[in-house]
mmCIF file with all atom_site columns, C-alpha atoms in Angstrom:
data_model
loop_
_atom_site.group_PDB
_atom_site.id
_atom_site.type_symbol
_atom_site.label_atom_id
_atom_site.label_alt_id
_atom_site.label_comp_id
_atom_site.label_asym_id
_atom_site.label_entity_id
_atom_site.label_seq_id
_atom_site.pdbx_PDB_ins_code
_atom_site.Cartn_x
_atom_site.Cartn_y
_atom_site.Cartn_z
_atom_site.occupancy
_atom_site.B_iso_or_equiv
_atom_site.pdbx_formal_charge
_atom_site.auth_seq_id
_atom_site.auth_comp_id
_atom_site.auth_asym_id
_atom_site.auth_atom_id
_atom_site.pdbx_PDB_model_num
ATOM 1   C CA . MET A 1 1   ? 205.761 62.854 71.147  1.00 45.00 ? 1   MET A CA 1
ATOM 2   C CA . PRO A 1 2   ? 202.470 61.005 70.613  1.00 52.00 ? 2   PRO A CA 1
ATOM 3   C CA . THR A 1 3   ? 200.663 61.389 67.303  1.00 62.00 ? 3   THR A CA 1
ATOM 4   C CA . ASP A 1 4   ? 197.465 63.392 67.086  1.00 68.00 ? 4   ASP A CA 1
ATOM 5   C CA . PRO A 1 5   ? 194.735 61.198 68.608  1.00 67.00 ? 5   PRO A CA 1
ATOM 6   C CA . THR A 1 6   ? 191.981 62.773 66.506  1.00 66.00 ? 6   THR A CA 1
ATOM 7   C CA . THR A 1 7   ? 190.741 62.394 62.960  1.00 66.00 ? 7   THR A CA 1
ATOM 8   C CA . SER A 1 8   ? 187.961 63.839 60.829  1.00 67.00 ? 8   SER A CA 1
ATOM 9   C CA . SER A 1 9   ? 184.630 62.144 61.310  1.00 65.00 ? 9   SER A CA 1
ATOM 10  C CA . ILE A 1 10  ? 182.704 60.678 58.440  1.00 69.00 ? 10  ILE A CA 1
ATOM 11  C CA . THR A 1 11  ? 179.732 62.645 57.153  1.00 71.00 ? 11  THR A CA 1
ATOM 12  C CA . TYR A 1 12  ? 176.360 60.949 57.382  1.00 73.00 ? 12  TYR A CA 1
ATOM 13  C CA . ASN A 1 13  ? 174.546 63.600 55.322  1.00 75.00 ? 13  ASN A CA 1
ATOM 14  C CA . ASN A 1 14  ? 172.125 63.956 58.199  1.00 72.00 ? 14  ASN A CA 1
ATOM 15  C CA . PRO A 1 15  ? 172.533 67.314 59.976  1.00 69.00 ? 15  PRO A CA 1
ATOM 16  C CA . TYR A 1 16  ? 171.427 65.904 63.333  1.00 63.00 ? 16  TYR A CA 1
ATOM 17  C CA . ILE A 1 17  ? 173.874 62.983 63.349  1.00 69.00 ? 17  ILE A CA 1
ATOM 18  C CA . ASP A 1 18  ? 176.672 65.083 61.846  1.00 66.00 ? 18  ASP A CA 1
ATOM 19  C CA . ALA A 1 19  ? 176.238 67.629 64.658  1.00 63.00 ? 19  ALA A CA 1
ATOM 20  C CA . LEU A 1 20  ? 176.653 64.873 67.261  1.00 64.00 ? 20  LEU A CA 1
ATOM 21  C CA . VAL A 1 21  ? 179.724 63.132 65.837  1.00 69.00 ? 21  VAL A CA 1
ATOM 22  C CA . GLY A 1 22  ? 181.773 65.739 64.032  1.00 67.00 ? 22  GLY A CA 1
ATOM 23  C CA . PRO A 1 23  ? 183.784 67.326 62.760  1.00 69.00 ? 23  PRO A CA 1
ATOM 24  C CA . THR A 1 24  ? 186.597 65.775 64.827  1.00 66.00 ? 24  THR A CA 1
ATOM 25  C CA . VAL A 1 25  ? 186.577 62.457 66.670  1.00 68.00 ? 25  VAL A CA 1
ATOM 26  C CA . PHE A 1 26  ? 189.136 60.218 68.391  1.00 71.00 ? 26  PHE A CA 1
ATOM 27  C CA . ARG A 1 27  ? 190.848 57.747 66.099  1.00 69.00 ? 27  ARG A CA 1
ATOM 28  C CA . PRO A 1 28  ? 189.769 54.120 66.667  1.00 70.00 ? 28  PRO A CA 1
ATOM 29  C CA . GLY A 1 29  ? 192.094 52.388 69.090  1.00 72.00 ? 29  GLY A CA 1
ATOM 30  C CA . ILE A 1 30  ? 193.055 55.535 71.003  1.00 74.00 ? 30  ILE A CA 1
ATOM 31  C CA . ALA A 1 31  ? 193.394 55.056 74.738  1.00 79.00 ? 31  ALA A CA 1
ATOM 32  C CA . ILE A 1 32  ? 192.140 57.772 77.059  1.00 83.00 ? 32  ILE A CA 1
ATOM 33  C CA . GLU A 1 33  ? 193.354 57.586 80.634  1.00 85.00 ? 33  GLU A CA 1
ATOM 34  C CA . TYR A 1 34  ? 191.426 59.323 83.392  1.00 86.00 ? 34  TYR A CA 1
ATOM 35  C CA . THR A 1 35  ? 192.315 60.274 86.904  1.00 86.00 ? 35  THR A CA 1
ATOM 36  C CA . LEU A 1 36  ? 190.152 61.473 89.755  1.00 85.00 ? 36  LEU A CA 1
ATOM 37  C CA . GLN A 1 37  ? 192.094 64.428 91.103  1.00 84.00 ? 37  GLN A CA 1
ATOM 38  C CA . ALA A 1 38  ? 192.612 64.431 94.838  1.00 83.00 ? 38  ALA A CA 1
ATOM 39  C CA . PRO A 1 39  ? 193.144 67.589 96.909  1.00 80.00 ? 39  PRO A CA 1
ATOM 40  C CA . GLY A 1 40  ? 196.586 69.178 96.711  1.00 79.00 ? 40  GLY A CA 1
ATOM 41  C CA . GLY A 1 41  ? 199.109 67.913 99.236  1.00 80.00 ? 41  GLY A CA 1
ATOM 42  C CA . THR A 1 42  ? 197.428 64.525 99.722  1.00 80.00 ? 42  THR A CA 1
ATOM 43  C CA . PHE A 1 43  ? 198.775 61.103 98.797  1.00 79.00 ? 43  PHE A CA 1
ATOM 44  C CA . SER A 1 44  ? 197.457 57.568 98.576  1.00 76.00 ? 44  SER A CA 1
ATOM 45  C CA . ALA A 1 45  ? 198.778 54.230 97.366  1.00 73.00 ? 45  ALA A CA 1
ATOM 46  C CA . ILE A 1 46  ? 195.731 53.835 95.102  1.00 75.00 ? 46  ILE A CA 1
ATOM 47  C CA . ASN A 1 47  ? 194.406 56.176 92.441  1.00 75.00 ? 47  ASN A CA 1
ATOM 48  C CA . ASP A 1 48  ? 190.825 56.682 93.568  1.00 79.00 ? 48  ASP A CA 1
ATOM 49  C CA . GLY A 1 49  ? 190.683 60.439 94.075  1.00 80.00 ? 49  GLY A CA 1
ATOM 50  C CA . GLY A 1 50  ? 191.254 60.277 97.793  1.00 80.00 ? 50  GLY A CA 1
ATOM 51  C CA . GLN A 1 51  ? 188.813 60.872 100.599 1.00 81.00 ? 51  GLN A CA 1
ATOM 52  C CA . VAL A 1 52  ? 186.834 63.567 98.812  1.00 79.00 ? 52  VAL A CA 1
ATOM 53  C CA . TRP A 1 53  ? 185.843 61.057 96.087  1.00 84.00 ? 53  TRP A CA 1
ATOM 54  C CA . ARG A 1 54  ? 185.532 58.014 98.401  1.00 83.00 ? 54  ARG A CA 1
ATOM 55  C CA . SER A 1 55  ? 183.299 59.707 100.980 1.00 83.00 ? 55  SER A CA 1
ATOM 56  C CA . SER A 1 56  ? 180.594 60.385 98.411  1.00 81.00 ? 56  SER A CA 1
ATOM 57  C CA . GLY A 1 57  ? 180.978 57.131 96.482  1.00 86.00 ? 57  GLY A CA 1
ATOM 58  C CA . GLY A 1 58  ? 181.926 59.293 93.524  1.00 85.00 ? 58  GLY A CA 1
ATOM 59  C CA . ASN A 1 59  ? 184.955 57.161 92.632  1.00 87.00 ? 59  ASN A CA 1
ATOM 60  C CA . PHE A 1 60  ? 182.799 54.042 92.200  1.00 89.00 ? 60  PHE A CA 1
ATOM 61  C CA . GLY A 1 61  ? 180.035 55.886 90.346  1.00 89.00 ? 61  GLY A CA 1
ATOM 62  C CA . PHE A 1 62  ? 182.495 57.564 88.017  1.00 88.00 ? 62  PHE A CA 1
ATOM 63  C CA . SER A 1 63  ? 184.296 54.309 87.186  1.00 89.00 ? 63  SER A CA 1
ATOM 64  C CA . GLN A 1 64  ? 180.958 52.581 86.496  1.00 91.00 ? 64  GLN A CA 1
ATOM 65  C CA . ALA A 1 65  ? 179.832 55.405 84.207  1.00 89.00 ? 65  ALA A CA 1
ATOM 66  C CA . VAL A 1 66  ? 183.140 55.268 82.311  1.00 88.00 ? 66  VAL A CA 1
ATOM 67  C CA . ALA A 1 67  ? 182.817 51.489 81.929  1.00 88.00 ? 67  ALA A CA 1
ATOM 68  C CA . ALA A 1 68  ? 179.305 51.832 80.505  1.00 87.00 ? 68  ALA A CA 1
ATOM 69  C CA . TRP A 1 69  ? 180.329 54.597 78.128  1.00 81.00 ? 69  TRP A CA 1
ATOM 70  C CA . THR A 1 70  ? 183.439 52.687 76.989  1.00 82.00 ? 70  THR A CA 1
ATOM 71  C CA . ALA A 1 71  ? 181.316 49.643 76.195  1.00 81.00 ? 71  ALA A CA 1
ATOM 72  C CA . VAL A 1 72  ? 179.435 51.560 73.497  1.00 76.00 ? 72  VAL A CA 1
ATOM 73  C CA . CYS A 1 73  ? 181.857 54.206 72.203  1.00 73.00 ? 73  CYS A CA 1
ATOM 74  C CA . GLY A 1 74  ? 184.637 52.093 70.686  1.00 70.00 ? 74  GLY A CA 1
ATOM 75  C CA . ILE A 1 75  ? 187.347 53.996 72.570  1.00 75.00 ? 75  ILE A CA 1
ATOM 76  C CA . GLN A 1 76  ? 189.442 52.507 75.336  1.00 81.00 ? 76  GLN A CA 1
ATOM 77  C CA . VAL A 1 77  ? 189.078 54.507 78.574  1.00 84.00 ? 77  VAL A CA 1
ATOM 78  C CA . THR A 1 78  ? 191.150 53.307 81.511  1.00 84.00 ? 78  THR A CA 1
ATOM 79  C CA . GLN A 1 79  ? 192.171 54.625 84.884  1.00 85.00 ? 79  GLN A CA 1
ATOM 80  C CA . TYR A 1 80  ? 195.555 56.365 85.115  1.00 85.00 ? 80  TYR A CA 1
ATOM 81  C CA . PRO A 1 81  ? 197.910 54.051 87.015  1.00 82.00 ? 81  PRO A CA 1
ATOM 82  C CA . THR A 1 82  ? 199.062 56.414 89.766  1.00 81.00 ? 82  THR A CA 1
ATOM 83  C CA . TYR A 1 83  ? 197.585 58.834 92.281  1.00 81.00 ? 83  TYR A CA 1
ATOM 84  C CA . TYR A 1 84  ? 197.296 62.477 91.158  1.00 83.00 ? 84  TYR A CA 1
ATOM 85  C CA . ASN A 1 85  ? 196.720 65.467 93.419  1.00 82.00 ? 85  ASN A CA 1
ATOM 86  C CA . GLY A 1 86  ? 197.183 68.268 90.904  1.00 83.00 ? 86  GLY A CA 1
ATOM 87  C CA . SER A 1 87  ? 200.940 68.568 91.369  1.00 83.00 ? 87  SER A CA 1
ATOM 88  C CA . GLY A 1 88  ? 203.156 68.222 88.331  1.00 79.00 ? 88  GLY A CA 1
ATOM 89  C CA . ASN A 1 89  ? 202.328 67.167 84.809  1.00 79.00 ? 89  ASN A CA 1
ATOM 90  C CA . ILE A 1 90  ? 200.881 63.844 83.749  1.00 81.00 ? 90  ILE A CA 1
ATOM 91  C CA . ALA A 1 91  ? 200.358 62.417 80.278  1.00 73.00 ? 91  ALA A CA 1
ATOM 92  C CA . GLY A 1 92  ? 198.347 59.453 79.110  1.00 70.00 ? 92  GLY A CA 1
ATOM 93  C CA . LYS A 1 93  ? 199.715 56.574 77.069  1.00 68.00 ? 93  LYS A CA 1
ATOM 94  C CA . ASP A 1 94  ? 198.479 58.113 73.800  1.00 65.00 ? 94  ASP A CA 1
ATOM 95  C CA . GLY A 1 95  ? 198.934 61.643 75.085  1.00 68.00 ? 95  GLY A CA 1
ATOM 96  C CA . VAL A 1 96  ? 195.295 61.898 76.150  1.00 69.00 ? 96  VAL A CA 1
ATOM 97  C CA . ILE A 1 97  ? 194.528 62.398 79.838  1.00 79.00 ? 97  ILE A CA 1
ATOM 98  C CA . TRP A 1 98  ? 191.155 63.231 81.370  1.00 83.00 ? 98  TRP A CA 1
ATOM 99  C CA . ILE A 1 99  ? 191.443 64.838 84.796  1.00 83.00 ? 99  ILE A CA 1
ATOM 100 C CA . GLU A 1 100 ? 188.165 64.903 86.695  1.00 82.00 ? 100 GLU A CA 1
ATOM 101 C CA . GLN A 1 101 ? 187.848 67.141 89.730  1.00 81.00 ? 101 GLN A CA 1
ATOM 102 C CA . ILE A 1 102 ? 185.288 67.682 92.456  1.00 74.00 ? 102 ILE A CA 1
ATOM 103 C CA . ILE A 1 103 ? 184.852 71.414 92.812  1.00 68.00 ? 103 ILE A CA 1
ATOM 104 C CA . ALA A 1 104 ? 182.520 73.546 94.882  1.00 52.00 ? 104 ALA A CA 1
ATOM 105 C CA . GLY A 1 105 ? 179.013 73.032 93.569  1.00 54.00 ? 105 GLY A CA 1
ATOM 106 C CA . GLY A 1 106 ? 179.697 69.945 91.453  1.00 52.00 ? 106 GLY A CA 1
ATOM 107 C CA . THR A 1 107 ? 182.313 68.280 89.275  1.00 48.00 ? 107 THR A CA 1
ATOM 108 C CA . GLY A 1 108 ? 184.347 69.461 86.341  1.00 52.00 ? 108 GLY A CA 1
ATOM 109 C CA . SER A 1 109 ? 186.978 68.247 83.961  1.00 51.00 ? 109 SER A CA 1
ATOM 110 C CA . GLY A 1 110 ? 190.419 69.749 84.150  1.00 47.00 ? 110 GLY A CA 1
#
C-alpha cells in the first residue's frame, strides 16, 4: 500500500497565498500518472484516449498542458503506461492516478 502522497503546506502568513496552496499539498517527489479515458469497450496499443481524444487533437493539447504545468509545479506528472477504457481498476506508481474523460459538453476528471 503506497504511503499518503500529501502533506501539510507551509503557511506564508498571507491569506491570499495560503488560500492558493493549502492546507494540503502533494509531497515533493510524488509522481502523478494520468490517463485519457477512452470509451468503454474500445482498445488500442497506445494510451492516447482513443479516437474521441485523437479526432479533436485533445490528446496532444492535454499532454502539452500537463508538460507546461509540470515544468513549474515541482511534481512529476507522467502518462499512465497502458490504455484505459474505464474497465477495471488502475493505480499509479505512488497510488495517485488522474483519469481525464471527455464527457458531453466538455471534459472532466474522474
